[in-house]
């Protein structure tokens, strides 16, 4: 066990922040950490938009489904897959491949996780905002993204004003497969995990939310998942081939 | 500066390892770190396949384009987007959305970066293997992935037997945008970075590789980028809608 591992294992998403701002020097360090992440084939296809203006932040909070902390956090960043930079350098670049969408999403997340962990190691907290994908075109318009740039997720950072319980994750035995994909879920282990999740929700909600993980994903996967995303990314020049 | 930030900023990809194995307790900790990462809407759609058998490892090294360290590293993991687990729990789950491919790629990378940083904090080193996407169907077959599971990237871990120079990244001024996407690259800053990259390659190769970043991405983007990826993920039930 060391400071890095403690930081990683102590993660919880923070959605309530004090009014304290983040010092410029710390912010520079956090962003240098983001940039230090691995990049697929050295392609460096990620941009980060730092949004400070309050009206923009409030619009983003609404676009993300009414998540007020997008407006109130000390900092808010939007992580983007960005091949526009490459097109400026090389106008004949072959773009639009599904592979490039995967690279963009993977590399953006590697960078973001570096940023979040660096922040957490400094006593800050944060939360990813996938909700910006509720309205990707509006987010893209607001932040003036040209073709070959798409918003992937946001990241709120600030000083925590809450200390939520850690949310239990699927155990290693259900996530780690040995040598090959294990085709059948172990029902007993899943059942234990479902009970653990139900207990967590009951505690967190003072008994108002009573739901296992299996119930939660069943509800979530009964609905379409942002069915507009395919057309949106195609129109932006991603995954067209 | 603290241990976590030092670990992040000291990152370099390690492709040469000693024969030392990774202790089981450390491995458990590293994988717990992976699992502790944030998960979009608590959907938990990532699986990790740990490959130990030497013949499988050698096949994977070949499939990844002849990367011998895939076979020789102490550990090799394949990170997958996995909605098969959800389908087992809820056979009527609505799957195939492009959104779900993004979530899979993002969440897998968040987990992987936790694992790599935990490993690096313990004195280990590693490298991501995007090369498994050279032959995704063969990797999928070898590791017996059913529908709704796709391999995204590999991760080698082991004790470093090299200490390469840090590879320079695009500077913050080209990656971080203020308030909105900056439509024009600053040519002077790009030029300085190109010189820095050329210098890095010359040093690393004893003068044999003389290439700027702009030249490198121009060469890379003159070629198709794994054009089979679109059909592969569709056939696996991803991004069909």
Short mmCIF file of C-alpha atoms in Angstrom, two decimals:
data_model
loop_
_atom_site.label_atom_id
_atom_site.label_comp_id
_atom_site.label_asym_id
_atom_site.label_seq_id
_atom_site.Cartn_x
_atom_site.Cartn_y
_atom_site.Cartn_z
CA UNK A 1 0.00 0.00 0.00
CA UNK A 2 1.25 3.47 -0.83
CA UNK A 3 -0.18 6.95 -1.39
CA UNK A 4 -1.10 6.27 -5.01
CA UNK A 5 -2.92 3.05 -4.24
CA UNK A 6 -4.68 4.61 -1.25
CA UNK A 7 -5.79 7.47 -3.48
CA UNK A 8 -7.15 5.06 -6.07
CA UNK A 9 -8.94 2.83 -3.55
CA UNK A 10 -10.42 5.78 -1.65
CA UNK A 11 -12.20 7.10 -4.76
CA UNK A 12 -15.79 8.16 -4.49
CA UNK A 13 -17.52 10.55 -6.87
CA UNK A 14 -17.93 13.98 -5.30
CA UNK A 15 -20.98 16.03 -6.29
CA UNK A 16 -20.94 18.69 -3.58
CA UNK A 17 -18.08 21.18 -3.35
CA UNK A 18 -17.00 24.03 -1.10
CA UNK A 19 -16.57 27.49 -2.64
CA UNK A 20 -12.78 27.16 -2.54
CA UNK A 21 -11.12 27.65 -5.92
CA UNK A 22 -8.23 25.56 -7.21
CA UNK A 23 -4.88 27.31 -7.19
CA UNK A 24 -3.40 27.94 -10.66
CA UNK A 25 -0.22 26.01 -9.91
CA UNK A 26 -2.22 22.97 -8.80
CA UNK A 27 -4.39 23.21 -11.88
CA UNK A 28 -1.34 23.28 -14.12
CA UNK A 29 -0.01 20.18 -12.37
CA UNK A 30 -3.33 18.37 -12.74
CA UNK A 31 -3.44 19.15 -16.46
CA UNK A 32 0.19 18.12 -16.90
CA UNK A 33 -0.78 14.83 -15.32
CA UNK A 34 -3.60 14.47 -17.85
CA UNK A 35 -1.22 15.06 -20.73
CA UNK A 36 1.34 12.57 -19.37
CA UNK A 37 -0.96 9.61 -20.11
CA UNK A 38 -0.23 7.04 -22.78
CA UNK A 39 -1.46 7.86 -26.27
CA UNK A 40 -2.32 5.21 -28.88
CA UNK A 41 0.37 5.21 -31.58
CA UNK A 42 1.40 8.69 -30.36
CA UNK A 43 -1.63 10.06 -32.20
CA UNK A 44 -2.64 12.51 -29.41
CA UNK A 45 -6.24 12.95 -30.47
CA UNK A 46 -7.69 14.45 -27.28
CA UNK A 47 -8.59 18.03 -26.46
CA UNK A 48 -9.81 19.36 -23.13
CA UNK A 49 -12.05 22.41 -22.95
CA UNK A 50 -11.93 24.27 -19.64
CA UNK A 51 -15.19 26.11 -19.07
CA UNK A 52 -15.19 28.95 -16.54
CA UNK A 53 -17.90 31.41 -17.64
CA UNK A 54 -20.86 31.02 -15.32
CA UNK A 55 -23.56 31.25 -17.99
CA UNK A 56 -21.89 28.55 -20.08
CA UNK A 57 -21.50 26.36 -16.98
CA UNK A 58 -25.18 26.75 -16.16
CA UNK A 59 -26.18 25.87 -19.69
CA UNK A 60 -23.96 22.78 -19.52
CA UNK A 61 -25.49 21.81 -16.16
CA UNK A 62 -28.93 21.88 -17.80
CA UNK A 63 -27.75 20.05 -20.94
CA UNK A 64 -26.29 17.33 -18.72
CA UNK A 65 -29.73 16.65 -17.29
CA UNK A 66 -29.86 19.22 -14.52
CA UNK A 67 -26.65 18.39 -12.67
CA UNK A 68 -26.13 21.57 -10.63
CA UNK A 69 -22.56 20.69 -9.64
CA UNK A 70 -21.50 21.19 -13.28
CA UNK A 71 -22.17 24.88 -12.59
CA UNK A 72 -20.96 25.01 -8.98
CA UNK A 73 -17.74 22.98 -9.07
CA UNK A 74 -14.51 24.97 -8.94
CA UNK A 75 -13.54 23.61 -12.36
CA UNK A 76 -15.31 21.92 -15.23
CA UNK A 77 -13.59 20.28 -18.17
CA UNK A 78 -15.01 18.70 -21.30
CA UNK A 79 -12.90 15.89 -22.74
CA UNK A 80 -13.15 15.55 -26.52
CA UNK A 81 -11.94 13.21 -29.22
CA UNK A 82 -10.18 15.58 -31.59
CA UNK A 83 -8.93 14.80 -35.10
CA UNK A 84 -9.49 18.38 -36.26
CA UNK A 85 -5.96 19.21 -35.12
CA UNK A 86 -4.63 16.46 -37.40
CA UNK A 87 -6.73 17.71 -40.30
CA UNK A 88 -5.27 21.18 -39.90
CA UNK A 89 -1.78 19.72 -40.07
CA UNK A 90 -2.59 17.25 -42.85
CA UNK A 91 -5.76 18.17 -44.79
CA UNK A 92 -5.75 14.85 -46.68
CA UNK A 93 -5.71 12.78 -43.48
CA UNK A 94 -7.81 9.63 -43.75
CA UNK A 95 -10.42 10.10 -41.06
CA UNK A 96 -13.79 8.70 -40.07
CA UNK A 97 -12.68 5.20 -39.10
CA UNK A 98 -14.44 3.43 -36.25
CA UNK A 99 -10.96 2.60 -34.94
CA UNK A 100 -10.33 6.34 -34.50
CA UNK A 101 -13.47 6.73 -32.41
CA UNK A 102 -12.23 3.94 -30.15
CA UNK A 103 -8.80 5.57 -29.86
CA UNK A 104 -10.39 8.91 -29.04
CA UNK A 105 -12.58 7.48 -26.29
CA UNK A 106 -9.80 5.34 -24.81
CA UNK A 107 -7.15 8.06 -24.85
CA UNK A 108 -9.50 10.70 -23.44
CA UNK A 109 -10.34 8.42 -20.54
CA UNK A 110 -6.67 7.63 -19.84
CA UNK A 111 -5.98 11.36 -19.63
CA UNK A 112 -9.05 12.08 -17.54
CA UNK A 113 -8.24 9.38 -15.02
CA UNK A 114 -4.75 10.83 -14.57
CA UNK A 115 -6.31 14.25 -13.96
CA UNK A 116 -8.88 12.94 -11.49
CA UNK A 117 -6.34 10.90 -9.53
CA UNK A 118 -3.87 13.79 -9.42
CA UNK A 119 -6.69 15.98 -8.10
CA UNK A 120 -7.79 13.38 -5.55
CA UNK A 121 -4.20 12.96 -4.38
CA UNK A 122 -4.22 16.70 -3.57
CA UNK A 123 -7.39 16.49 -1.46
CA UNK A 124 -9.72 17.51 -4.25
CA UNK A 125 -12.67 15.49 -5.44
CA UNK A 126 -14.51 15.11 -8.69
CA UNK A 127 -17.10 13.36 -10.77
CA UNK A 128 -17.34 12.42 -14.44
CA UNK A 129 -20.30 13.84 -16.32
CA UNK A 130 -21.45 11.40 -18.99
CA UNK A 131 -24.67 13.43 -18.99
CA UNK A 132 -23.19 15.85 -21.53
CA UNK A 133 -23.91 13.06 -24.02
CA UNK A 134 -27.63 13.68 -23.40
CA UNK A 135 -27.33 16.65 -25.73
CA UNK A 136 -24.09 16.22 -27.65
CA UNK A 137 -25.02 18.55 -30.50
CA UNK A 138 -25.95 21.39 -28.14
CA UNK A 139 -22.75 20.87 -26.13
CA UNK A 140 -20.75 20.81 -29.34
CA UNK A 141 -22.42 24.03 -30.55
CA UNK A 142 -22.00 25.81 -27.21
CA UNK A 143 -18.29 24.97 -27.09
CA UNK A 144 -17.85 25.69 -30.81
CA UNK A 145 -16.52 22.29 -31.79
CA UNK A 146 -15.77 21.95 -35.50
CA UNK A 147 -15.99 18.74 -37.51
CA UNK A 148 -13.81 15.88 -36.26
CA UNK A 149 -14.25 16.99 -32.64
CA UNK A 150 -16.84 15.37 -30.34
CA UNK A 151 -17.52 15.84 -26.64
CA UNK A 152 -17.12 12.57 -24.72
CA UNK A 153 -17.63 13.41 -21.04
CA UNK A 154 -17.15 16.18 -18.52
CA UNK A 155 -15.16 16.27 -15.30
CA UNK A 156 -16.07 18.42 -12.28
CA UNK A 157 -13.26 19.16 -9.82
CA UNK A 158 -13.30 21.01 -6.52
CA UNK A 159 -12.81 20.72 -2.76
CA UNK A 160 -15.25 18.13 -1.38
CA UNK A 161 -18.11 19.22 0.82
CA UNK A 162 -19.32 15.67 1.36
CA UNK A 163 -17.83 12.26 2.16
CA UNK A 164 -20.13 9.67 0.64
CA UNK A 165 -19.83 5.97 1.33
CA UNK A 166 -17.81 4.01 -1.21
CA UNK A 167 -20.04 2.41 -3.82
CA UNK A 168 -19.41 -1.33 -4.01
CA UNK A 169 -18.07 -2.62 -7.32
CA UNK A 170 -18.52 -6.01 -8.94
CA UNK A 171 -16.04 -8.38 -7.27
CA UNK A 172 -12.88 -9.52 -9.06
CA UNK A 173 -14.31 -12.99 -9.56
CA UNK A 174 -16.98 -11.55 -11.89
CA UNK A 175 -14.74 -9.06 -13.70
CA UNK A 176 -11.42 -10.89 -14.10
CA UNK A 177 -11.44 -13.90 -16.39
CA UNK A 178 -8.63 -16.45 -16.42
CA UNK A 179 -7.17 -17.37 -19.83
CA UNK A 180 -10.48 -16.93 -21.68
CA UNK A 181 -13.88 -15.31 -21.25
CA UNK A 182 -15.89 -17.21 -18.63
CA UNK A 183 -19.22 -17.69 -20.32
CA UNK A 184 -21.38 -18.09 -17.23
CA UNK A 185 -21.84 -15.66 -14.39
CA UNK A 186 -21.55 -17.26 -10.96
CA UNK A 187 -25.11 -16.77 -9.68
CA UNK A 188 -24.17 -17.05 -6.01
CA UNK A 189 -21.48 -14.40 -6.26
CA UNK A 190 -23.83 -12.17 -8.25
CA UNK A 191 -26.52 -12.66 -5.61
CA UNK A 192 -24.12 -11.68 -2.82
CA UNK A 193 -23.11 -8.59 -4.78
CA UNK A 194 -26.75 -7.70 -5.41
CA UNK A 195 -27.40 -7.85 -1.68
CA UNK A 196 -24.39 -5.69 -1.00
CA UNK A 197 -25.59 -3.10 -3.53
CA UNK A 198 -29.10 -3.12 -2.11
CA UNK A 199 -27.65 -2.52 1.35
CA UNK A 200 -25.55 0.37 0.03
CA UNK A 201 -28.55 2.07 -1.59
CA UNK A 202 -30.73 1.60 1.50
CA UNK A 203 -28.06 3.21 3.67
CA UNK A 204 -27.42 6.06 1.30
CA UNK A 205 -31.10 6.88 0.83
CA UNK A 206 -32.31 6.26 4.40
CA UNK A 207 -34.29 3.32 3.12
CA UNK A 208 -35.91 5.13 0.18
CA UNK A 209 -33.98 3.33 -2.56
CA UNK A 210 -34.14 -0.43 -2.43
CA UNK A 211 -32.43 -1.83 -5.49
CA UNK A 212 -29.85 -4.44 -6.37
CA UNK A 213 -27.30 -3.99 -9.15
CA UNK A 214 -29.14 -6.52 -11.32
CA UNK A 215 -32.37 -4.56 -10.86
CA UNK A 216 -30.63 -1.30 -11.61
CA UNK A 217 -29.08 -2.45 -14.88
CA UNK A 218 -32.33 -4.15 -15.90
CA UNK A 219 -34.13 -0.83 -15.54
CA UNK A 220 -31.35 1.04 -17.32
CA UNK A 221 -31.18 -1.42 -20.22
CA UNK A 222 -34.95 -1.46 -20.77
CA UNK A 223 -34.50 1.96 -22.33
CA UNK A 224 -32.77 3.07 -25.48
CA UNK A 225 -29.28 4.39 -24.75
CA UNK A 226 -28.94 7.83 -26.37
CA UNK A 227 -30.14 6.56 -29.77
CA UNK A 228 -29.13 9.87 -31.40
CA UNK A 229 -25.43 9.22 -30.70
CA UNK A 230 -24.80 7.24 -33.87
CA UNK A 231 -26.01 10.03 -36.17
CA UNK A 232 -24.34 12.68 -34.07
CA UNK A 233 -20.88 11.17 -34.29
CA UNK A 234 -21.35 10.33 -38.00
CA UNK A 235 -22.26 13.94 -38.73
CA UNK A 236 -19.12 15.00 -36.91
CA UNK A 237 -17.01 12.72 -39.08
CA UNK A 238 -16.57 9.78 -36.67
CA UNK A 239 -17.25 6.07 -37.30
CA UNK A 240 -18.45 6.66 -40.83
CA UNK A 241 -16.34 3.77 -42.04
CA UNK B 1 3.99 17.26 -5.65
CA UNK B 2 3.27 13.96 -3.99
CA UNK B 3 3.84 10.27 -4.70
CA UNK B 4 0.77 9.95 -6.91
CA UNK B 5 1.65 12.94 -9.06
CA UNK B 6 5.29 11.83 -9.29
CA UNK B 7 4.12 8.40 -10.42
CA UNK B 8 1.87 9.93 -13.07
CA UNK B 9 4.48 12.35 -14.38
CA UNK B 10 7.24 9.71 -14.42
CA UNK B 11 5.27 7.49 -16.78
CA UNK B 12 7.03 5.95 -19.74
CA UNK B 13 5.89 2.86 -21.56
CA UNK B 14 8.01 -0.15 -20.64
CA UNK B 15 8.56 -2.81 -23.29
CA UNK B 16 11.44 -4.76 -21.74
CA UNK B 17 10.97 -6.65 -18.50
CA UNK B 18 13.07 -8.71 -16.10
CA UNK B 19 12.03 -12.30 -15.44
CA UNK B 20 10.66 -11.38 -12.00
CA UNK B 21 7.03 -12.37 -11.52
CA UNK B 22 4.43 -10.21 -9.79
CA UNK B 23 3.47 -11.38 -6.33
CA UNK B 24 -0.17 -12.54 -6.00
CA UNK B 25 -0.98 -10.01 -3.28
CA UNK B 26 0.32 -7.15 -5.42
CA UNK B 27 -1.64 -8.42 -8.39
CA UNK B 28 -4.82 -8.52 -6.32
CA UNK B 29 -4.20 -4.95 -5.22
CA UNK B 30 -3.59 -3.80 -8.80
CA UNK B 31 -6.82 -5.41 -9.97
CA UNK B 32 -8.75 -3.95 -7.03
CA UNK B 33 -7.44 -0.57 -8.14
CA UNK B 34 -8.75 -1.23 -11.66
CA UNK B 35 -12.18 -2.09 -10.30
CA UNK B 36 -12.30 1.01 -8.07
CA UNK B 37 -12.55 3.33 -11.10
CA UNK B 38 -15.67 5.30 -11.92
CA UNK B 39 -18.27 3.53 -14.03
CA UNK B 40 -20.76 5.35 -16.30
CA UNK B 41 -24.24 5.15 -14.73
CA UNK B 42 -22.96 2.24 -12.59
CA UNK B 43 -23.29 0.03 -15.68
CA UNK B 44 -19.98 -1.84 -15.10
CA UNK B 45 -19.52 -3.06 -18.66
CA UNK B 46 -15.83 -4.00 -18.57
CA UNK B 47 -14.18 -7.39 -18.30
CA UNK B 48 -10.49 -8.11 -18.00
CA UNK B 49 -9.01 -11.35 -19.29
CA UNK B 50 -5.76 -12.37 -17.64
CA UNK B 51 -3.71 -14.51 -20.01
CA UNK B 52 -0.96 -16.68 -18.51
CA UNK B 53 -0.57 -19.70 -20.80
CA UNK B 54 2.58 -19.27 -22.81
CA UNK B 55 1.21 -20.50 -26.12
CA UNK B 56 -1.74 -18.12 -25.92
CA UNK B 57 0.60 -15.28 -25.02
CA UNK B 58 2.80 -16.03 -28.01
CA UNK B 59 -0.20 -16.13 -30.32
CA UNK B 60 -1.36 -12.77 -28.93
CA UNK B 61 2.13 -11.31 -29.42
CA UNK B 62 1.92 -12.29 -33.10
CA UNK B 63 -1.67 -11.06 -33.51
CA UNK B 64 -0.60 -7.71 -32.03
CA UNK B 65 1.90 -7.27 -34.85
CA UNK B 66 4.88 -9.14 -33.46
CA UNK B 67 5.24 -7.42 -30.08
CA UNK B 68 7.40 -9.93 -28.20
CA UNK B 69 6.80 -8.29 -24.81
CA UNK B 70 3.18 -9.44 -24.95
CA UNK B 71 4.64 -12.92 -24.50
CA UNK B 72 7.49 -12.05 -22.15
CA UNK B 73 5.88 -9.61 -19.68
CA UNK B 74 5.11 -11.01 -16.25
CA UNK B 75 1.41 -10.33 -16.80
CA UNK B 76 -0.81 -9.62 -19.79
CA UNK B 77 -4.40 -8.45 -19.56
CA UNK B 78 -6.96 -7.86 -22.28
CA UNK B 79 -9.51 -5.17 -21.48
CA UNK B 80 -12.93 -5.74 -23.05
CA UNK B 81 -16.20 -3.91 -23.39
CA UNK B 82 -18.67 -6.45 -22.04
CA UNK B 83 -22.46 -6.31 -22.24
CA UNK B 84 -22.76 -10.09 -22.33
CA UNK B 85 -22.91 -10.10 -18.53
CA UNK B 86 -25.92 -7.77 -18.72
CA UNK B 87 -27.60 -9.94 -21.32
CA UNK B 88 -27.22 -12.98 -19.06
CA UNK B 89 -28.94 -11.07 -16.26
CA UNK B 90 -31.55 -9.44 -18.50
CA UNK B 91 -31.98 -11.28 -21.84
CA UNK B 92 -34.24 -8.50 -23.23
CA UNK B 93 -31.64 -5.78 -22.58
CA UNK B 94 -31.59 -3.14 -25.31
CA UNK B 95 -28.09 -3.39 -26.69
CA UNK B 96 -26.13 -2.34 -29.75
CA UNK B 97 -26.20 1.42 -29.20
CA UNK B 98 -23.22 3.49 -30.25
CA UNK B 99 -23.46 5.12 -26.83
CA UNK B 100 -22.72 1.74 -25.24
CA UNK B 101 -19.56 1.34 -27.32
CA UNK B 102 -18.38 4.73 -26.07
CA UNK B 103 -19.16 3.79 -22.46
CA UNK B 104 -17.30 0.50 -22.88
CA UNK B 105 -14.18 2.16 -24.28
CA UNK B 106 -14.20 4.98 -21.73
CA UNK B 107 -14.82 2.78 -18.70
CA UNK B 108 -12.24 0.20 -19.78
CA UNK B 109 -9.61 2.93 -20.09
CA UNK B 110 -10.48 4.41 -16.68
CA UNK B 111 -9.97 0.97 -15.14
CA UNK B 112 -6.80 0.29 -17.07
CA UNK B 113 -5.22 3.57 -16.09
CA UNK B 114 -5.89 2.82 -12.42
CA UNK B 115 -4.22 -0.56 -12.88
CA UNK B 116 -1.19 0.85 -14.69
CA UNK B 117 -0.68 3.66 -12.16
CA UNK B 118 -1.05 1.29 -9.23
CA UNK B 119 1.55 -0.95 -10.86
CA UNK B 120 3.89 1.95 -11.60
CA UNK B 121 3.56 3.18 -8.01
CA UNK B 122 4.88 -0.23 -6.92
CA UNK B 123 7.94 -0.06 -9.14
CA UNK B 124 6.44 -2.03 -11.98
CA UNK B 125 6.14 -0.81 -15.54
CA UNK B 126 3.81 -1.47 -18.41
CA UNK B 127 2.59 -0.65 -21.87
CA UNK B 128 -0.81 -0.63 -23.52
CA UNK B 129 -1.19 -2.88 -26.55
CA UNK B 130 -3.57 -1.31 -29.06
CA UNK B 131 -2.06 -3.76 -31.54
CA UNK B 132 -4.55 -6.45 -30.46
CA UNK B 133 -6.98 -4.44 -32.61
CA UNK B 134 -4.94 -5.49 -35.65
CA UNK B 135 -6.73 -8.82 -35.49
CA UNK B 136 -9.76 -8.34 -33.26
CA UNK B 137 -11.65 -11.37 -34.57
CA UNK B 138 -8.70 -13.70 -33.97
CA UNK B 139 -8.14 -12.25 -30.48
CA UNK B 140 -11.83 -12.61 -29.76
CA UNK B 141 -11.82 -16.24 -30.96
CA UNK B 142 -8.64 -17.12 -29.05
CA UNK B 143 -10.06 -15.73 -25.81
CA UNK B 144 -13.51 -17.20 -26.48
CA UNK B 145 -15.43 -13.93 -26.35
CA UNK B 146 -19.16 -14.36 -27.00
CA UNK B 147 -21.41 -11.73 -28.61
CA UNK B 148 -21.52 -8.37 -26.86
CA UNK B 149 -17.88 -8.68 -25.79
CA UNK B 150 -15.07 -7.01 -27.76
CA UNK B 151 -11.35 -6.72 -27.02
CA UNK B 152 -10.25 -3.08 -26.76
CA UNK B 153 -6.56 -3.13 -25.79
CA UNK B 154 -4.02 -5.14 -23.88
CA UNK B 155 -1.81 -4.19 -20.95
CA UNK B 156 1.63 -5.71 -20.27
CA UNK B 157 2.95 -5.43 -16.72
CA UNK B 158 6.26 -6.45 -15.23
CA UNK B 159 9.45 -5.26 -13.58
CA UNK B 160 11.23 -2.82 -15.93
CA UNK B 161 14.48 -3.82 -17.56
CA UNK B 162 14.87 -0.45 -19.30
CA UNK B 163 14.51 3.22 -18.43
CA UNK B 164 13.59 5.02 -21.63
CA UNK B 165 13.53 8.78 -21.97
CA UNK B 166 10.14 10.38 -21.42
CA UNK B 167 8.33 10.98 -24.70
CA UNK B 168 7.36 14.65 -25.05
CA UNK B 169 3.61 15.33 -25.22
CA UNK B 170 1.79 18.15 -26.96
CA UNK B 171 2.01 21.19 -24.66
CA UNK B 172 -0.98 22.37 -22.62
CA UNK B 173 -1.44 25.37 -24.91
CA UNK B 174 -2.35 23.04 -27.79
CA UNK B 175 -4.44 20.58 -25.78
CA UNK B 176 -6.35 22.76 -23.30
CA UNK B 177 -8.90 25.14 -24.78
CA UNK B 178 -10.37 28.01 -22.80
CA UNK B 179 -14.17 28.37 -22.82
CA UNK B 180 -14.56 27.00 -26.36
CA UNK B 181 -12.63 25.04 -28.96
CA UNK B 182 -9.75 27.11 -30.34
CA UNK B 183 -10.15 26.69 -34.07
CA UNK B 184 -6.59 27.43 -35.12
CA UNK B 185 -3.44 25.66 -34.02
CA UNK B 186 -0.67 28.03 -32.97
CA UNK B 187 1.91 27.27 -35.67
CA UNK B 188 4.87 28.54 -33.65
CA UNK B 189 4.04 26.35 -30.67
CA UNK B 190 3.46 23.39 -32.97
CA UNK B 191 6.79 24.04 -34.65
CA UNK B 192 8.61 24.11 -31.30
CA UNK B 193 6.92 20.85 -30.34
CA UNK B 194 7.84 19.29 -33.67
CA UNK B 195 11.47 20.18 -33.06
CA UNK B 196 11.29 18.73 -29.57
CA UNK B 197 9.84 15.48 -30.93
CA UNK B 198 12.46 15.27 -33.68
CA UNK B 199 15.16 15.70 -31.06
CA UNK B 200 13.60 12.96 -28.92
CA UNK B 201 13.53 10.49 -31.82
CA UNK B 202 17.09 11.31 -32.87
CA UNK B 203 18.33 10.66 -29.33
CA UNK B 204 16.35 7.48 -28.92
CA UNK B 205 17.43 6.04 -32.24
CA UNK B 206 21.06 7.25 -32.29
CA UNK B 207 20.17 9.47 -35.21
CA UNK B 208 18.36 6.82 -37.26
CA UNK B 209 14.85 8.21 -36.81
CA UNK B 210 14.46 11.84 -37.77
CA UNK B 211 10.80 12.74 -37.56
CA UNK B 212 8.63 15.47 -36.09
CA UNK B 213 5.21 14.81 -34.58
CA UNK B 214 3.52 16.43 -37.57
CA UNK B 215 5.46 14.17 -39.93
CA UNK B 216 4.63 11.13 -37.83
CA UNK B 217 0.87 11.73 -37.77
CA UNK B 218 0.90 12.62 -41.47
CA UNK B 219 2.43 9.23 -42.25
CA UNK B 220 0.05 7.47 -39.87
CA UNK B 221 -3.05 9.19 -41.26
CA UNK B 222 -2.16 8.52 -44.90
CA UNK B 223 -3.20 4.95 -44.24
CA UNK B 224 -6.57 3.44 -43.46
CA UNK B 225 -7.00 2.88 -39.73
CA UNK B 226 -8.05 -0.73 -39.19
CA UNK B 227 -10.92 -0.47 -41.70
CA UNK B 228 -12.28 -3.87 -40.58
CA UNK B 229 -13.13 -2.50 -37.13
CA UNK B 230 -16.57 -1.23 -38.06
CA UNK B 231 -17.78 -4.62 -39.31
CA UNK B 232 -16.07 -6.45 -36.46
CA UNK B 233 -17.82 -4.51 -33.72
CA UNK B 234 -21.15 -4.61 -35.59
CA UNK B 235 -20.92 -8.37 -35.86
CA UNK B 236 -20.28 -8.49 -32.14
CA UNK B 237 -23.42 -6.47 -31.46
CA UNK B 238 -21.83 -3.04 -30.90
CA UNK B 239 -22.72 0.28 -32.57
CA UNK B 240 -25.40 -1.29 -34.73
CA UNK B 241 -27.74 1.58 -33.85
#
